[in-house]
Amino acid sequence: MGNMINIGVIGYGYWGPNLVRNFAEIPTAQVTKVSDFKPELLAKAQARYPTIQVTTDSRDIFKDPKIDAVVIATPVSTHFDLALAALQAGKHVLVEKPMTTSSEQAKRLIEEAEKRNLVLMVDHTFVYTGAVRKMHELITSKRLGDIYYYDSVRVNLGLFQHDVNVIWDLAVHDLSIMNYLLPSQPYAVSATGISHVPGEPENIAYLTLFFESNLIAHIHVNWLAPVKVRRTLIGGSQKMIVYDDLEPSEKVKIYDKGITVNGNSESVYQMLIGYRTGDMWSPQLDMTEALRTEGLHFINCIEQGSRPITDGEAGLRIVRILEAATESMRQRGQLVELNLAEVAV
Amino acid sequence: MGNMINIGVIGYGYWGPNLVRNFAEIPTAQVTKVSDFKPELLAKAQARYPTIQVTTDSRDIFKDPKIDAVVIATPVSTHFDLALAALQAGKHVLVEKPMTTSSEQAKRLIEEAEKRNLVLMVDHTFVYTGAVRKMHELITSKRLGDIYYYDSVRVNLGLFQHDVNVIWDLAVHDLSIMNYLLPSQPYAVSATGISHVPGEPENIAYLTLFFESNLIAHIHVNWLAPVKVRRTLIGGSQKMIVYDDLEPSEKVKIYDKGITVNGNSESVYQMLIGYRTGDMWSPQLDMTEALRTEGLHFINCIEQGSRPITDGEAGLRIVRILEAATESMRQRGQLVELNLAEVAV
Amino acid sequence: MGNMINIGVIGYGYWGPNLVRNFAEIPTAQVTKVSDFKPELLAKAQARYPTIQVTTDSRDIFKDPKIDAVVIATPVSTHFDLALAALQAGKHVLVEKPMTTSSEQAKRLIEEAEKRNLVLMVDHTFVYTGAVRKMHELITSKRLGDIYYYDSVRVNLGLFQHDVNVIWDLAVHDLSIMNYLLPSQPYAVSATGISHVPGEPENIAYLTLFFESNLIAHIHVNWLAPVKVRRTLIGGSQKMIVYDDLEPSEKVKIYDKGITVNGNSESVYQMLIGYRTGDMWSPQLDMTEALRTEGLHFINCIEQGSRPITDGEAGLRIVRILEAATESMRQRGQLVELNLAEVAV
Amino acid sequence: MGNMINIGVIGYGYWGPNLVRNFAEIPTAQVTKVSDFKPELLAKAQARYPTIQVTTDSRDIFKDPKIDAVVIATPVSTHFDLALAALQAGKHVLVEKPMTTSSEQAKRLIEEAEKRNLVLMVDHTFVYTGAVRKMHELITSKRLGDIYYYDSVRVNLGLFQHDVNVIWDLAVHDLSIMNYLLPSQPYAVSATGISHVPGEPENIAYLTLFFESNLIAHIHVNWLAPVKVRRTLIGGSQKMIVYDDLEPSEKVKIYDKGITVNGNSESVYQMLIGYRTGDMWSPQLDMTEALRTEGLHFINCIEQGSRPITDGEAGLRIVRILEAATESMRQRGQLVELNLAEVAV
């Protein structure tokens, strides 16, 4: 198996088993080592995959010369140190989202990966779903026309995190989808939110993102909702999308609805607005598990020396928005500039 | 019919016919005159109600000594002048929402009504629905515990207004419901939004309202959505509500869901959070048409000399929030203080 | 108004007002007389339409030489006598569904209308909705391929009738839609059902209709259901339809789903069955009120001397099925032949 | 581990792995042997559970003296021979549904188990779900009053079976739930259905079950539907249930809706029927995996020598109905008596 990519996975808690399972099923890759500081989790990995080596010390992975790539599925506070150590050991890296706890850290990882010519990829899983890839195809082929707004709701009775607020936990999904789908980058954010448990991070938050064009984006996240909602509206000048991730099959619906605007020279203040309602269409989606598509993409980037869709720059942009949104939220909606062009390496 | 309340209705466009129909069916009231500047609308009123007098001049209503009360269903820009004239003519007033185009105007009307001891009521129709009254009962009886958040979405492909933005057109409904349901008043607003038609008012907007307690409110309104949504989440410490106005019968659902927080003296930063999920319950609602309940309430307030639920002060509070939200939106989320205590007369 | 069609309406209870309103708005028709044996209903008609003459005696309509056509909106037990009298008086007739209480009566009316060269139309309202017309277009243009099944559910907590069972009250709608949509006629029916109130007609029923081809139809009707359901599945060899009349806008959804069958000469017992799932599509529907479309069609048939879509023959076929289904139900599913070709005049 | 129940599992295809996983997690049971005639499936079992012995010959299980109980998860045509051999070898048996291909076979197994004092249980999985157990509690405690009807729909684009028709594949679920929930047994069945693939079993079917009381049951099953539906309506004189198995959390909704009947001595033909609509309530359900609850019940019955809820008699009743329904269907709805009392051993 000379051309096999050997993978070490750090973290076998909630998400790690999914990563191991998917990489185990990719023909040109194999997971050779798993580390976790909890022995009982390693025992599970061992029982499931008898041929995989396990260790409580992640350094065993960095030191292993046979390992080509490291997958990091640990809490966000550890991402930077682990990813940096992996890159410095010459390993390609796939790291969980959010990439790091600060944009400074994210930049440092990007620099390290570029210097060493290594693949640095962030696990923005949703980007690899059939639904998001279909919407990307529709948007980039201009089927929606100009994009007017992106509005997403991601709420449920969710686990309250102690170390990160709800923006870092939930909005990161919406931001990574939005970053992939939209044709331009936001320049500023205004966010509001609140904590309902004294001393704990905010459990409900609202983010508005401003763009140079007449595009606006808004994200609502909440750990304390009675019902689960995963719904995104994307408004375009030609068509509009409703993306409901909880729908079992018709996750993406495209509406031939909108307005038509006729300028009127005599009255510039009173545009003639026409309303258009037409058919709705819900395309068949590729139902391949997103992590499989993503794993294949990571392996392919390593093999080809190419740049992943969700590369370090994408990870950095998301981290910068999370950072700025948290700052804005603590100032009750105060606009915070993102300077995404500047933060880029 | 000595004790009959005689009513004049100004405006027979979209909403006027509903008002006339409902007042016509109240035993102790009768609509005696209808004015509109469009003769074709008056012809409709006449055909429908042969005994009602019609006029293109609203002054005929103010001058008519037999008329006790005036109902104003005209565009918002005309509310102040018409309501003031009616009050000055000694008539009780029921005016469409939003009450006026500025809080200054609203205060002026309140003063005029108080000086003359007349009923001044604002047509916040939703307050009189079975759904909102049931939620009011649940909240005031503390069945929900402390209120944590109020989150409302009101979007559809709606008529673009030329004279008011989407906040004045749609958020006014949510604000009037919220004002009735919540136990306290917000102190500031942060709003964002955008127009997608050059020179026209904003067609999409997001409002966050801040309260002294750990309560937060958010309203999303949009004239350019592919689907119609009318959904409010109300989170309490004991129970949570989903209010979906588009549900044909189960509009209000109460979830016995939430978190329980146990302070921990050793680690004030790490609260122990428990999760609670229990039954859901959807109460039978009074299905009486809201306008009928509201009309009876108006007539009753006139007869008893009592203050309406949706009085001028309620109307003023809503107008003040609309004013401040528009200001905040134009400054991209800049916090604007509401000073509701000060604006009150 | 020389070419105006003058209409007399018999019955101003539940449905009559809708008929009067729609005919009143058709440019080439006018309602000149309304009869009902309840004076209070006539008073309502008079108040609403001051120019219409009212009478408690339907014979005043038959005798009126200016009346061209009679619309009958009375209980089904009176349809035959009224329609026959109208035809014998030389009037065109539009009669509520079900057309009559027996197929014998229906045949008699058809004969009378043919003899006198008058239009005889049955008010199968659903046939004139945008949803049903769109499905008709899809089915007749072979977009669905061969039709495999027609399955309809029409249940809710509905008014228990004393004079007719739930088949005559509710299944009549499904049968009239089915009769319009399907390419062939059923040859037999097997029905089951029960009454939950001693001495009263059956309030729940299930009908299976058999066709010569491998098409099957089934209708479930129930007056005692906790929720309202109006849903039809139509399976074709190429595409399948879900028609949900309670959906506010997307009433008709077309699924590119189905099976493909490959005969296999070596094993005639084991066909190779492939599964196909593709896009879903929900066409924009004409939202014109069905009664308006129907009213225009009736007037047009009178003017052109043409045969209506829902003619007497269509009415007869439905009555024959209702008759046979009731007979089968009382024999607990015993197959009853329909002999639709024979019953036809 | 002296009191451990040792289990052999026959069949490791679709359902077998779920059975093995659940029994593996029961503290007082262990799966010691798995058989399947496909070596590749045994390899999977072995990889997953290294301590389990595997064999391609089911007789190795019957011969193993350490094995106390046999779980049979093979195609229905093999159930009888395998279960009989297991019982004759002195093993307790849990067999997949449908229990056998004929009621004669089912009776033979019951006799064998009784003679040997062994537990014979049928895997009617749904009976062990939180939803069905909650409904059972509501019905047996008379919260619904008298049961008027049971109406179930189970349709989707499902795998066409070559050896059994859709009744044996899908209606078996509804019949097992119904058998558990309803207070009495049906006496006859009328069924209709059709095959859309020449030479293949029926893929769409409708069953009506008749009871001595004024209860009626109906089941609609279809392998060729464009959408998945799993919905049961249960009407009672006091309350009514909607059970939707596809709802993620609110699977059971109880409606305080119905009719009240007042007999009227003067007019026995015209009962006074009142309509009642009240609250809806959706109880919190036990979300334990049904197979775990069922596995614990099987082990407990072995330990206690007690009779399972879904015993051989329950399995026999379902098989008898499947048999009779197929017969009725092939005679286009002809009533077939069930003689459930007679068929019982």
PDB file of C-alpha atoms in Angstrom, chain D residues 66-211:
ATOM      1  CA  LYS D  66     -24.858 -23.518  26.399  1.00  0.00           C
ATOM      2  CA  ILE D  67     -27.327 -21.565  24.291  1.00  0.00           C
ATOM      3  CA  ASP D  68     -30.579 -20.832  26.138  1.00  0.00           C
ATOM      4  CA  ALA D  69     -32.443 -18.819  23.548  1.00  0.00           C
ATOM      5  CA  VAL D  70     -32.515 -18.399  19.786  1.00  0.00           C
ATOM      6  CA  VAL D  71     -33.329 -15.201  17.944  1.00  0.00           C
ATOM      7  CA  ILE D  72     -34.471 -15.731  14.352  1.00  0.00           C
ATOM      8  CA  ALA D  73     -34.019 -12.854  11.878  1.00  0.00           C
ATOM      9  CA  THR D  74     -34.297 -14.593   8.529  1.00  0.00           C
ATOM     10  CA  PRO D  75     -36.841 -14.386   5.670  1.00  0.00           C
ATOM     11  CA  VAL D  76     -40.351 -15.373   6.723  1.00  0.00           C
ATOM     12  CA  SER D  77     -40.374 -18.549   4.642  1.00  0.00           C
ATOM     13  CA  THR D  78     -37.711 -20.022   6.936  1.00  0.00           C
ATOM     14  CA  HIS D  79     -39.261 -18.992  10.263  1.00  0.00           C
ATOM     15  CA  PHE D  80     -41.274 -22.110  10.869  1.00  0.00           C
ATOM     16  CA  ASP D  81     -38.510 -24.664  10.304  1.00  0.00           C
ATOM     17  CA  LEU D  82     -35.937 -22.705  12.278  1.00  0.00           C
ATOM     18  CA  ALA D  83     -38.258 -21.906  15.177  1.00  0.00           C
ATOM     19  CA  LEU D  84     -39.500 -25.459  15.380  1.00  0.00           C
ATOM     20  CA  ALA D  85     -35.952 -26.833  15.380  1.00  0.00           C
ATOM     21  CA  ALA D  86     -34.979 -24.338  18.083  1.00  0.00           C
ATOM     22  CA  LEU D  87     -37.941 -25.260  20.279  1.00  0.00           C
ATOM     23  CA  GLN D  88     -37.306 -28.956  19.756  1.00  0.00           C
ATOM     24  CA  ALA D  89     -33.733 -28.341  20.857  1.00  0.00           C
ATOM     25  CA  GLY D  90     -35.165 -26.851  24.046  1.00  0.00           C
ATOM     26  CA  LYS D  91     -34.364 -23.236  23.270  1.00  0.00           C
ATOM     27  CA  HIS D  92     -36.559 -20.226  23.978  1.00  0.00           C
ATOM     28  CA  VAL D  93     -37.386 -18.432  20.740  1.00  0.00           C
ATOM     29  CA  LEU D  94     -37.762 -14.842  19.587  1.00  0.00           C
ATOM     30  CA  VAL D  95     -38.807 -14.815  15.935  1.00  0.00           C
ATOM     31  CA  GLU D  96     -39.140 -11.970  13.462  1.00  0.00           C
ATOM     32  CA  LYS D  97     -42.572 -10.919  12.266  1.00  0.00           C
ATOM     33  CA  PRO D  98     -44.577 -12.203  10.486  1.00  0.00           C
ATOM     34  CA  MET D  99     -44.249 -15.220  12.721  1.00  0.00           C
ATOM     35  CA  THR D 100     -44.841 -17.801   9.950  1.00  0.00           C
ATOM     36  CA  THR D 101     -46.299 -18.067   6.458  1.00  0.00           C
ATOM     37  CA  SER D 102     -49.521 -19.717   7.651  1.00  0.00           C
ATOM     38  CA  SER D 103     -51.687 -19.895  10.728  1.00  0.00           C
ATOM     39  CA  GLU D 104     -51.278 -23.676  10.731  1.00  0.00           C
ATOM     40  CA  GLN D 105     -47.541 -23.263  11.192  1.00  0.00           C
ATOM     41  CA  ALA D 106     -48.040 -20.657  13.901  1.00  0.00           C
ATOM     42  CA  LYS D 107     -50.329 -22.974  15.837  1.00  0.00           C
ATOM     43  CA  ARG D 108     -47.795 -25.791  15.565  1.00  0.00           C
ATOM     44  CA  LEU D 109     -45.073 -23.573  17.089  1.00  0.00           C
ATOM     45  CA  ILE D 110     -47.344 -22.477  19.926  1.00  0.00           C
ATOM     46  CA  GLU D 111     -48.124 -26.101  20.758  1.00  0.00           C
ATOM     47  CA  GLU D 112     -44.460 -27.043  20.700  1.00  0.00           C
ATOM     48  CA  ALA D 113     -43.508 -24.157  22.986  1.00  0.00           C
ATOM     49  CA  GLU D 114     -46.332 -24.921  25.418  1.00  0.00           C
ATOM     50  CA  LYS D 115     -45.500 -28.583  25.552  1.00  0.00           C
ATOM     51  CA  ARG D 116     -41.905 -27.781  26.376  1.00  0.00           C
ATOM     52  CA  ASN D 117     -42.678 -24.833  28.615  1.00  0.00           C
ATOM     53  CA  LEU D 118     -40.517 -22.522  26.541  1.00  0.00           C
ATOM     54  CA  VAL D 119     -40.896 -18.824  25.840  1.00  0.00           C
ATOM     55  CA  LEU D 120     -42.101 -18.145  22.300  1.00  0.00           C
ATOM     56  CA  MET D 121     -42.090 -14.487  21.411  1.00  0.00           C
ATOM     57  CA  VAL D 122     -42.628 -12.629  18.131  1.00  0.00           C
ATOM     58  CA  ASP D 123     -40.659  -9.486  17.321  1.00  0.00           C
ATOM     59  CA  HIS D 124     -43.543  -7.059  16.949  1.00  0.00           C
ATOM     60  CA  THR D 125     -41.077  -4.234  17.521  1.00  0.00           C
ATOM     61  CA  PHE D 126     -43.490  -1.296  17.445  1.00  0.00           C
ATOM     62  CA  VAL D 127     -45.328  -2.647  20.486  1.00  0.00           C
ATOM     63  CA  TYR D 128     -42.232  -1.798  22.519  1.00  0.00           C
ATOM     64  CA  THR D 129     -41.882   1.835  21.407  1.00  0.00           C
ATOM     65  CA  GLY D 130     -42.611   4.632  23.832  1.00  0.00           C
ATOM     66  CA  ALA D 131     -45.326   5.918  21.500  1.00  0.00           C
ATOM     67  CA  VAL D 132     -47.295   2.668  21.342  1.00  0.00           C
ATOM     68  CA  ARG D 133     -46.888   1.978  25.055  1.00  0.00           C
ATOM     69  CA  LYS D 134     -48.197   5.476  25.850  1.00  0.00           C
ATOM     70  CA  MET D 135     -51.224   4.925  23.595  1.00  0.00           C
ATOM     71  CA  HIS D 136     -51.816   1.549  25.241  1.00  0.00           C
ATOM     72  CA  GLU D 137     -51.836   3.250  28.628  1.00  0.00           C
ATOM     73  CA  LEU D 138     -54.294   5.884  27.393  1.00  0.00           C
ATOM     74  CA  ILE D 139     -56.623   3.322  25.834  1.00  0.00           C
ATOM     75  CA  THR D 140     -56.609   0.766  28.633  1.00  0.00           C
ATOM     76  CA  SER D 141     -57.219   3.496  31.216  1.00  0.00           C
ATOM     77  CA  LYS D 142     -60.319   4.455  29.181  1.00  0.00           C
ATOM     78  CA  ARG D 143     -59.047   7.997  28.551  1.00  0.00           C
ATOM     79  CA  LEU D 144     -60.300   7.718  24.957  1.00  0.00           C
ATOM     80  CA  GLY D 145     -63.663   6.299  25.960  1.00  0.00           C
ATOM     81  CA  ASP D 146     -65.041   3.642  23.604  1.00  0.00           C
ATOM     82  CA  ILE D 147     -62.882   3.104  20.562  1.00  0.00           C
ATOM     83  CA  TYR D 148     -64.717   3.944  17.338  1.00  0.00           C
ATOM     84  CA  TYR D 149     -62.079   3.419  14.673  1.00  0.00           C
ATOM     85  CA  TYR D 150     -58.452   2.671  13.989  1.00  0.00           C
ATOM     86  CA  ASP D 151     -57.143   4.034  10.694  1.00  0.00           C
ATOM     87  CA  SER D 152     -53.558   3.626   9.576  1.00  0.00           C
ATOM     88  CA  VAL D 153     -51.534   4.639   6.544  1.00  0.00           C
ATOM     89  CA  ARG D 154     -48.082   3.192   5.894  1.00  0.00           C
ATOM     90  CA  VAL D 155     -46.853   4.123   2.433  1.00  0.00           C
ATOM     91  CA  ASN D 156     -43.603   5.081   0.732  1.00  0.00           C
ATOM     92  CA  LEU D 157     -41.456   4.200  -2.234  1.00  0.00           C
ATOM     93  CA  GLY D 158     -40.383   0.920  -0.703  1.00  0.00           C
ATOM     94  CA  LEU D 159     -38.524  -2.142  -1.785  1.00  0.00           C
ATOM     95  CA  PHE D 160     -40.775  -4.417  -3.839  1.00  0.00           C
ATOM     96  CA  GLN D 161     -40.644  -7.901  -2.328  1.00  0.00           C
ATOM     97  CA  HIS D 162     -40.792 -10.907  -4.615  1.00  0.00           C
ATOM     98  CA  ASP D 163     -41.976 -13.508  -2.107  1.00  0.00           C
ATOM     99  CA  VAL D 164     -44.589 -11.642  -0.058  1.00  0.00           C
ATOM    100  CA  ASN D 165     -47.126  -8.985  -0.913  1.00  0.00           C
ATOM    101  CA  VAL D 166     -47.300  -5.519   0.643  1.00  0.00           C
ATOM    102  CA  ILE D 167     -49.757  -6.712   3.290  1.00  0.00           C
ATOM    103  CA  TRP D 168     -47.279  -9.231   4.674  1.00  0.00           C
ATOM    104  CA  ASP D 169     -44.470  -6.670   4.472  1.00  0.00           C
ATOM    105  CA  LEU D 170     -46.090  -3.492   5.790  1.00  0.00           C
ATOM    106  CA  ALA D 171     -49.553  -4.136   7.214  1.00  0.00           C
ATOM    107  CA  VAL D 172     -47.993  -6.584   9.642  1.00  0.00           C
ATOM    108  CA  HIS D 173     -46.703  -3.555  11.570  1.00  0.00           C
ATOM    109  CA  ASP D 174     -50.113  -1.924  11.797  1.00  0.00           C
ATOM    110  CA  LEU D 175     -51.829  -5.175  12.706  1.00  0.00           C
ATOM    111  CA  SER D 176     -49.380  -5.865  15.521  1.00  0.00           C
ATOM    112  CA  ILE D 177     -49.856  -2.352  16.931  1.00  0.00           C
ATOM    113  CA  MET D 178     -53.620  -2.595  16.527  1.00  0.00           C
ATOM    114  CA  ASN D 179     -53.743  -6.046  18.124  1.00  0.00           C
ATOM    115  CA  TYR D 180     -51.914  -4.644  21.151  1.00  0.00           C
ATOM    116  CA  LEU D 181     -53.947  -1.462  21.457  1.00  0.00           C
ATOM    117  CA  LEU D 182     -57.512  -2.478  20.764  1.00  0.00           C
ATOM    118  CA  PRO D 183     -59.710  -4.055  23.425  1.00  0.00           C
ATOM    119  CA  SER D 184     -61.229  -6.696  21.140  1.00  0.00           C
ATOM    120  CA  GLN D 185     -60.425  -8.865  18.130  1.00  0.00           C
ATOM    121  CA  PRO D 186     -61.809  -8.445  14.607  1.00  0.00           C
ATOM    122  CA  TYR D 187     -64.114 -11.149  13.260  1.00  0.00           C
ATOM    123  CA  ALA D 188     -63.713 -10.577   9.511  1.00  0.00           C
ATOM    124  CA  VAL D 189     -61.673  -8.737   6.901  1.00  0.00           C
ATOM    125  CA  SER D 190     -62.398  -7.214   3.518  1.00  0.00           C
ATOM    126  CA  ALA D 191     -59.342  -6.284   1.499  1.00  0.00           C
ATOM    127  CA  THR D 192     -58.597  -4.852  -1.910  1.00  0.00           C
ATOM    128  CA  GLY D 193     -55.337  -4.325  -3.728  1.00  0.00           C
ATOM    129  CA  ILE D 194     -53.445  -4.709  -6.930  1.00  0.00           C
ATOM    130  CA  SER D 195     -50.060  -5.451  -8.426  1.00  0.00           C
ATOM    131  CA  HIS D 196     -48.549  -3.050 -10.919  1.00  0.00           C
ATOM    132  CA  VAL D 197     -45.813  -5.446 -12.016  1.00  0.00           C
ATOM    133  CA  PRO D 198     -47.032  -8.502 -13.898  1.00  0.00           C
ATOM    134  CA  GLY D 199     -46.335 -11.704 -12.036  1.00  0.00           C
ATOM    135  CA  GLU D 200     -45.296  -9.936  -8.862  1.00  0.00           C
ATOM    136  CA  PRO D 201     -47.202  -9.740  -5.563  1.00  0.00           C
ATOM    137  CA  GLU D 202     -49.617  -6.906  -4.817  1.00  0.00           C
ATOM    138  CA  ASN D 203     -47.834  -3.616  -4.063  1.00  0.00           C
ATOM    139  CA  ILE D 204     -50.820  -1.607  -2.870  1.00  0.00           C
ATOM    140  CA  ALA D 205     -53.545  -2.798  -0.544  1.00  0.00           C
ATOM    141  CA  TYR D 206     -56.426  -1.655   1.633  1.00  0.00           C
ATOM    142  CA  LEU D 207     -57.771  -3.712   4.551  1.00  0.00           C
ATOM    143  CA  THR D 208     -60.970  -3.170   6.481  1.00  0.00           C
ATOM    144  CA  LEU D 209     -61.362  -5.132   9.704  1.00  0.00           C
ATOM    145  CA  PHE D 210     -64.790  -5.687  11.240  1.00  0.00           C
ATOM    146  CA  PHE D 211     -65.451  -6.038  14.975  1.00  0.00           C
TER     147      PHE D 211
END
